[in-house]
Short mmCIF file of C-alpha atoms (C1' of nucleotides) in Angstrom, two decimals:
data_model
loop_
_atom_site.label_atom_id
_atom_site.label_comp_id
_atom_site.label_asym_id
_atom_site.label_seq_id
_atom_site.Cartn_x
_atom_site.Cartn_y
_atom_site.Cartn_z
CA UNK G 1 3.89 43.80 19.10
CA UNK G 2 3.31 40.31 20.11
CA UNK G 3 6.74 38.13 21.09
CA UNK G 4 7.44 34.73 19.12
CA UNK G 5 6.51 32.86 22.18
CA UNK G 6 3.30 34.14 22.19
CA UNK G 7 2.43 33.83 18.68
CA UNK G 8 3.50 29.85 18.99
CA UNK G 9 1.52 29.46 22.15
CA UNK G 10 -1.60 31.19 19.98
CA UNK G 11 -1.02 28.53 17.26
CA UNK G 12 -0.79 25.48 19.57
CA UNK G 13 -4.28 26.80 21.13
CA UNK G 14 -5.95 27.03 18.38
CA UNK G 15 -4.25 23.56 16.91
CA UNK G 16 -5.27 21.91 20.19
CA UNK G 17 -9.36 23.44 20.02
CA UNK G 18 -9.05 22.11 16.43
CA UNK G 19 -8.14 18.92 17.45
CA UNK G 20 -10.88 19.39 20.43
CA UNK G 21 -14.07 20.68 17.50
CA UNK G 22 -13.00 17.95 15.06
CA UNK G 23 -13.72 15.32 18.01
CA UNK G 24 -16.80 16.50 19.33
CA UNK G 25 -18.29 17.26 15.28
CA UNK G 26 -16.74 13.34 14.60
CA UNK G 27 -18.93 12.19 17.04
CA UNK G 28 -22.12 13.95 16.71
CA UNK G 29 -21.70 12.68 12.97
CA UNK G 30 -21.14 9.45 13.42
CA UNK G 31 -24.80 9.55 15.61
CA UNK G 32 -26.03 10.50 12.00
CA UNK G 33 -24.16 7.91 9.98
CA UNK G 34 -22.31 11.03 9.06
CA UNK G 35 -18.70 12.58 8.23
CA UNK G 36 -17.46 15.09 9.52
CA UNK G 37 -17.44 16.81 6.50
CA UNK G 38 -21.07 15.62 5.37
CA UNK G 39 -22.35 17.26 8.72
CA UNK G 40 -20.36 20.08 7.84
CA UNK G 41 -22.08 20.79 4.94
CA UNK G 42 -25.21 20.00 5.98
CA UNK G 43 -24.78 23.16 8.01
CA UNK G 44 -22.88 25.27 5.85
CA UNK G 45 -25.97 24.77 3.05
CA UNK G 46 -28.67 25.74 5.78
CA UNK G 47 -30.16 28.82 4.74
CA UNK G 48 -27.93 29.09 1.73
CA UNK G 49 -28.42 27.93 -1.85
CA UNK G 50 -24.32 27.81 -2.62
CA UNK G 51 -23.17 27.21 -6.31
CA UNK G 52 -20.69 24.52 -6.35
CA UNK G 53 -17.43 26.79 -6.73
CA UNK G 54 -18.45 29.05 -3.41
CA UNK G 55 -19.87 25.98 -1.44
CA UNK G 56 -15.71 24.72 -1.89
CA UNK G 57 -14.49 28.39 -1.00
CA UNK G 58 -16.58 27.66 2.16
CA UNK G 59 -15.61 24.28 3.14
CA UNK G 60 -12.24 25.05 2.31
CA UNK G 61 -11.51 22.29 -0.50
CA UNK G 62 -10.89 21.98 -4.24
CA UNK G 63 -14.23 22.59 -6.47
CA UNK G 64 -13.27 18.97 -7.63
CA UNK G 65 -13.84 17.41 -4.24
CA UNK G 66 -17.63 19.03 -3.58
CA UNK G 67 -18.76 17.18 -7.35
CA UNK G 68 -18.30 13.70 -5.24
CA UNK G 69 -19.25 15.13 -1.70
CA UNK G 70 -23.00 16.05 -3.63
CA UNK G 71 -23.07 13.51 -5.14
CA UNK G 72 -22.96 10.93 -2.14
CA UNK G 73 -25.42 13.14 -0.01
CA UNK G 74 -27.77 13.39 -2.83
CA UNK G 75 -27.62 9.70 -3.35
CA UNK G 76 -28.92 9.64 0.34
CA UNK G 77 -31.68 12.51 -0.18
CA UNK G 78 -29.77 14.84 1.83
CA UNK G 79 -29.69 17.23 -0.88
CA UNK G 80 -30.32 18.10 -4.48
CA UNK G 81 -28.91 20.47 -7.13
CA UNK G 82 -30.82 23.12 -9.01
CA UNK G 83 -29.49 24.95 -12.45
CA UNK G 84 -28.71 28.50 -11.57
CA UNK G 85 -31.26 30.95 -13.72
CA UNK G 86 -28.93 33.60 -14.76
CA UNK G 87 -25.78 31.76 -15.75
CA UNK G 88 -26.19 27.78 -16.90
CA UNK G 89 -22.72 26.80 -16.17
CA UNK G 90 -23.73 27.67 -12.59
CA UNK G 91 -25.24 25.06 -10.69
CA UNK G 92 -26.64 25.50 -7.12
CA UNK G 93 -27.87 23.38 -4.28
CA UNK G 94 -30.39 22.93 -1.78
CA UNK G 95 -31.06 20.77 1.13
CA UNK G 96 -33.61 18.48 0.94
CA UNK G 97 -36.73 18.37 3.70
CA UNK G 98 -34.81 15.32 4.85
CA UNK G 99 -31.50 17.33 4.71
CA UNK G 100 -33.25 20.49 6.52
CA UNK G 101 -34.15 18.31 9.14
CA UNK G 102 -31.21 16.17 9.30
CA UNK G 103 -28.69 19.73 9.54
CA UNK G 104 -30.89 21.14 12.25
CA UNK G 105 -30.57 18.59 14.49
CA UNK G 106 -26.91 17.97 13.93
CA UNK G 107 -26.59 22.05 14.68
CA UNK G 108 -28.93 20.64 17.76
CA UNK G 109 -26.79 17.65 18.36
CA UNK G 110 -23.62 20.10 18.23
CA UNK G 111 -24.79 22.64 20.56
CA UNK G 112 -25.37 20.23 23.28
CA UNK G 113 -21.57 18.94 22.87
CA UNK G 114 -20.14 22.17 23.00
CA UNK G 115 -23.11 23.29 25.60
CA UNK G 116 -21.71 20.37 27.94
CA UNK G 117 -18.43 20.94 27.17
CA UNK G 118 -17.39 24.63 27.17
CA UNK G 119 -20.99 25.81 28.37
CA UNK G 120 -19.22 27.42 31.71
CA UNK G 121 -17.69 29.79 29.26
CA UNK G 122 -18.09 33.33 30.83
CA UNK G 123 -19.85 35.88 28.76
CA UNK G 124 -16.76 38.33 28.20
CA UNK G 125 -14.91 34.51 27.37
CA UNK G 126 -17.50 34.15 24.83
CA UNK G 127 -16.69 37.46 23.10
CA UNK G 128 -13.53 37.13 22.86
CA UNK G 129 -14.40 33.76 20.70
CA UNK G 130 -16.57 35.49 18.66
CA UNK G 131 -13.99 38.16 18.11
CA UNK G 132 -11.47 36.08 17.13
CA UNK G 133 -13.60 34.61 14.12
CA UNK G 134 -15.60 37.69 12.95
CA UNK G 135 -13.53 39.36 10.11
CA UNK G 136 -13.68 36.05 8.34
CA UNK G 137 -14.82 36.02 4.77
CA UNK G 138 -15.55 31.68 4.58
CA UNK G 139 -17.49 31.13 7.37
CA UNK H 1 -27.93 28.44 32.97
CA UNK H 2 -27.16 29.39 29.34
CA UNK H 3 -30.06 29.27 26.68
CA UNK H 4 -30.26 27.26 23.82
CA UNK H 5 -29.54 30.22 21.45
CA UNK H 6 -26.53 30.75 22.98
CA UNK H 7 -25.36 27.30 22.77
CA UNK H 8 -26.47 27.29 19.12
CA UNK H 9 -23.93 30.65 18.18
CA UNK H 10 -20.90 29.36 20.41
CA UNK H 11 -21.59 25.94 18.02
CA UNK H 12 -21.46 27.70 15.12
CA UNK H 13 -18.93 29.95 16.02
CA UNK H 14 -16.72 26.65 17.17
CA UNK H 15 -17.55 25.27 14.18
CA UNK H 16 -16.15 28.05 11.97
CA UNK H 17 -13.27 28.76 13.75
CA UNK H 18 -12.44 25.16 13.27
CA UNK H 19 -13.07 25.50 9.23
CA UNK H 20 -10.48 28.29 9.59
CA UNK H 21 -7.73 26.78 11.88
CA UNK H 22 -7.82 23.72 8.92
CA UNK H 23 -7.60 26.01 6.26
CA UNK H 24 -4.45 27.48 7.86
CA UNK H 25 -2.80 24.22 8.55
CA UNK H 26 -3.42 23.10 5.79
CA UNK H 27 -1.81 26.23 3.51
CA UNK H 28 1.22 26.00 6.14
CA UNK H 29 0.92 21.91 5.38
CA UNK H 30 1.03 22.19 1.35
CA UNK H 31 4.11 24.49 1.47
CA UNK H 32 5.81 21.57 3.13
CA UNK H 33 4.43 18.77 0.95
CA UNK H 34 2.67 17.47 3.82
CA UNK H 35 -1.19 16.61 4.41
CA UNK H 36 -2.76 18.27 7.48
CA UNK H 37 -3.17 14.70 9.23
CA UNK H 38 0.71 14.88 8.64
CA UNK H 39 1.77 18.14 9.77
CA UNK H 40 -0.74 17.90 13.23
CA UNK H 41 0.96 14.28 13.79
CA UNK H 42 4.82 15.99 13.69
CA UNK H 43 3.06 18.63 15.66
CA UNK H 44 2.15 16.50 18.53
CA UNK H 45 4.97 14.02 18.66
CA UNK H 46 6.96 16.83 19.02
CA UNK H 47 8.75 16.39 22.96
CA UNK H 48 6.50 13.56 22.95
CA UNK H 49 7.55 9.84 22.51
CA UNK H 50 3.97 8.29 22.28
CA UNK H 51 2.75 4.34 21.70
CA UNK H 52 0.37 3.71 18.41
CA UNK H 53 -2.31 3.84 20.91
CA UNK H 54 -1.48 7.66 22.78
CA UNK H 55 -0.96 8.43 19.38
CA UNK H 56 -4.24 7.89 17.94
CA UNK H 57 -6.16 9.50 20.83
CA UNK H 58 -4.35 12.44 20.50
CA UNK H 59 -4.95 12.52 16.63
CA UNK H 60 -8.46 11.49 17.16
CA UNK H 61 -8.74 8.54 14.68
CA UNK H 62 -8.49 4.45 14.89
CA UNK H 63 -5.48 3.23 15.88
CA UNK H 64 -5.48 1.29 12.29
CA UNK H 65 -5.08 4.82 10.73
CA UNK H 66 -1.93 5.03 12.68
CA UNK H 67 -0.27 2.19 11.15
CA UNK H 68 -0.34 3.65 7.52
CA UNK H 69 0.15 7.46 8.76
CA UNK H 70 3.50 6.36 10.53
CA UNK H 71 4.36 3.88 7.26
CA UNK H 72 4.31 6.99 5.07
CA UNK H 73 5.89 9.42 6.98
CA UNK H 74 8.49 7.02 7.87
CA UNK H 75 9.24 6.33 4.39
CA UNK H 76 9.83 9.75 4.06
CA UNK H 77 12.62 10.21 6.75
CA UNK H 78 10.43 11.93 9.38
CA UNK H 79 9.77 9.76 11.77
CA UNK H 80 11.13 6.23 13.65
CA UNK H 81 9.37 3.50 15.29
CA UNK H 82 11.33 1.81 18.19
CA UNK H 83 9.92 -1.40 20.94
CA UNK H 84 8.96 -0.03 23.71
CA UNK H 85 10.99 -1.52 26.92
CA UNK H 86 9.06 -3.19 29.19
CA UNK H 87 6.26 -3.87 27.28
CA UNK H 88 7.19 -5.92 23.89
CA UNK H 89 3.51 -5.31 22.24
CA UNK H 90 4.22 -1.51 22.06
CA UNK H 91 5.87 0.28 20.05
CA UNK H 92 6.95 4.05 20.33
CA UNK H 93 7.24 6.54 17.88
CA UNK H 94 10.14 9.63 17.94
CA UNK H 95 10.83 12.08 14.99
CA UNK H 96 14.02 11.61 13.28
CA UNK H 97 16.31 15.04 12.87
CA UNK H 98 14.86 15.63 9.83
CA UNK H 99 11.08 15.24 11.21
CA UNK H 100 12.19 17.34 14.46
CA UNK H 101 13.19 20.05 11.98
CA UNK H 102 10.30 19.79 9.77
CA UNK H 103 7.90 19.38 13.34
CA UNK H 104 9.43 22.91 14.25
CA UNK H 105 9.79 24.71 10.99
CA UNK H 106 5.83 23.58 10.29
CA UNK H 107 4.94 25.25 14.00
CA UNK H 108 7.39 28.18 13.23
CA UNK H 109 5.30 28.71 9.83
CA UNK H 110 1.70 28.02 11.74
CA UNK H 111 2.58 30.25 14.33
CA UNK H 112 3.50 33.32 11.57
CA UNK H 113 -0.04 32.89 10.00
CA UNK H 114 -1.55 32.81 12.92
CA UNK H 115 -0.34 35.90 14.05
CA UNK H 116 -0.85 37.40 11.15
CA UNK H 117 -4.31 36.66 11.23
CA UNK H 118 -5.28 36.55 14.99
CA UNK H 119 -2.02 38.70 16.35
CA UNK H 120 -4.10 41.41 16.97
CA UNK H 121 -5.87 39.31 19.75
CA UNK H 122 -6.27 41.38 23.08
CA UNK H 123 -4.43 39.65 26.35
CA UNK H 124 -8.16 38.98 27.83
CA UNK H 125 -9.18 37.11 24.85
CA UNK H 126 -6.30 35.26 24.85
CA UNK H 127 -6.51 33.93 28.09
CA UNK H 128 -10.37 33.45 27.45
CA UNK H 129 -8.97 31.15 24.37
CA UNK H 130 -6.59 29.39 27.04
CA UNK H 131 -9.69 28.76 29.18
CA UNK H 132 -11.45 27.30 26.51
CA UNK H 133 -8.59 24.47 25.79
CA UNK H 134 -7.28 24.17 28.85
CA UNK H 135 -9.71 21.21 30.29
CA UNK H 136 -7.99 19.28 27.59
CA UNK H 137 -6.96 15.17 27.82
CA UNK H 138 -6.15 15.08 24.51
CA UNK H 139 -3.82 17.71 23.00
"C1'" DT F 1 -10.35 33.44 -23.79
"C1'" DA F 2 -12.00 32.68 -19.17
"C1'" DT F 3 -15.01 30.27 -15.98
"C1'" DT F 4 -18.09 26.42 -13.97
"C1'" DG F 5 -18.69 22.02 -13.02
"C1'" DT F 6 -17.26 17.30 -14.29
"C1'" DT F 7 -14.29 13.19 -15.10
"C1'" DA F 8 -10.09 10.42 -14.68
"C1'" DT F 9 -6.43 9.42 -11.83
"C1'" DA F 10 -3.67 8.69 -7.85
"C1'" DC F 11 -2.99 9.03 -3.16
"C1'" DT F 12 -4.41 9.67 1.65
"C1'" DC F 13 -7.58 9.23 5.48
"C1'" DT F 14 -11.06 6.56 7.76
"C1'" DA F 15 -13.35 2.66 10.36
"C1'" DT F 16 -14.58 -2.47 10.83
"C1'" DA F 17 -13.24 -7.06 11.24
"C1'" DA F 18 -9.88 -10.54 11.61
"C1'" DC F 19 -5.22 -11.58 12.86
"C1'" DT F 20 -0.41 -12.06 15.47
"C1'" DA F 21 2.31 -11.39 19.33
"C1'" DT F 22 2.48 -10.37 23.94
"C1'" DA F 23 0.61 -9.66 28.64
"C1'" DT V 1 -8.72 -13.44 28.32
"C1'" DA V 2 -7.33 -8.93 27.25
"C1'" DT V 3 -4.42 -5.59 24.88
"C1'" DA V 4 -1.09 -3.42 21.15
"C1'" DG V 5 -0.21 -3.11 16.72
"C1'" DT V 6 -0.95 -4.96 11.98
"C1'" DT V 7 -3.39 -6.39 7.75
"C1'" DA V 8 -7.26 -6.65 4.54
"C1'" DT V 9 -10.97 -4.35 2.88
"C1'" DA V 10 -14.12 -0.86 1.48
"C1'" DG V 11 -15.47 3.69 1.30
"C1'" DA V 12 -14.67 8.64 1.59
"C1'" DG V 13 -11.81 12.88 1.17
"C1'" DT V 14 -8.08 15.27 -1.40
"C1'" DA V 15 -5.63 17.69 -5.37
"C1'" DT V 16 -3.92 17.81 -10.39
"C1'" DA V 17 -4.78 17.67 -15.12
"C1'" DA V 18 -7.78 17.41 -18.92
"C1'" DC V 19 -12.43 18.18 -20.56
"C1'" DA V 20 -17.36 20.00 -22.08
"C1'" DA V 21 -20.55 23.61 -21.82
"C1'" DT V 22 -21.25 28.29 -21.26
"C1'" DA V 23 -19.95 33.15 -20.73
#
DNA sequence: TATTGTTATACTCTATAACTATA
DNA sequence: TATAGTTATAGAGTATAACAATA
């Protein structure tokens, strides 16, 4: 059973390596001409052809916000949406070959950062990490 | 020497531990009527009596944002400006009771979801986490 | 009736450039 | 000249409510 104190000093961790991925993602989208939350979907899309409703779930905002976050991203030929087969309310999206390439080498851009940053991270470190975010359902 | 794969799964694994930490501050945020910009700023002026400019490296954003963040929350009781002392072009920033209660109640509230999600955290891997912030200038 | 995506609306966050007061 | 905070501006993110098309 873990003691208040610790739980609050958990919280203010993870506040303060919010704080600390926000930065570093702020800048390597700004490289791109980018927000943060363009370049975050840019990567969240990669290898996934979302429909509109789970591509929110993912990024963690109202359905209502991802119409207008499309929309500006396909105006830029980042990406483009597709009319799911099996249900037509459904629509889905795609990255572009501009957006594939774009993603990858903010992913590339990204690992660097956090490779120059936390890259002295010792293996048993690392685990924990990926501990710590594996029973997660919207990642 | 780590290897580019590596880099490329502690960047995504940054990346959605990041989309979760938001997603918790920012449930913990609604229930208080506050946006997550909001909540991190009572957060971090918490103990803390920062200038516009401290502030906005902390936060991560242009000092202009600062101006309108403060405006807003100071309309709402939370927070005071005051001149700084020996320097008339700054001012300071302090919460008010009612934003050092809100500040606390909002870390109380993080700190409970956190541990409900995270609690079971082993003492290695929170230290590993401690590691991983703890080369920090801004949080 | 319920669900998916959209639109309208209102507010907040964000950065750039120009400005005022002070150093 | 340089710095701290502000203002004006424009664009982007955010949620609520109401809506059309489809299930």
């Amino acid at each position: 059973m873990a003691t208040t104190k610790q739980a609050t000093e958990l919280a203010e961790t993870l506040m303060r390596l919010h704080r600390q991925v926000r930065s570093a993602l702020g800048a390597v989208a700004y490289d791109f001409d980018l927000t943060v939350q363009q370049a975050e979907l840019l990567c969240v899309v990669q290898h996934r052809e979302p429909s509109f409703g789970e591509l929110a779930e993912r990024l963690g905002c109202d359905k209502t916000n991802v119409t207008g976050m499309v929309d500006r991203l396909v105006r830029r030929g980042l990406v483009e949406r597709y009319p799911d087969q099996s249900d037509r309310r459904v629509s889905r999206l795609r990255l572009t070959k501009d957006g594939e390439a774009t993603g990858r080498r903010v992913k590339q851009r990204m690992a660097a950062t956090v490779q120059e940053r936390w890259g002295t991270l010792r293996p048993a470190d690392r685990a924990a990490l990926d501990r710590l975010t594996s029973s997660d359902l919207s990642g």
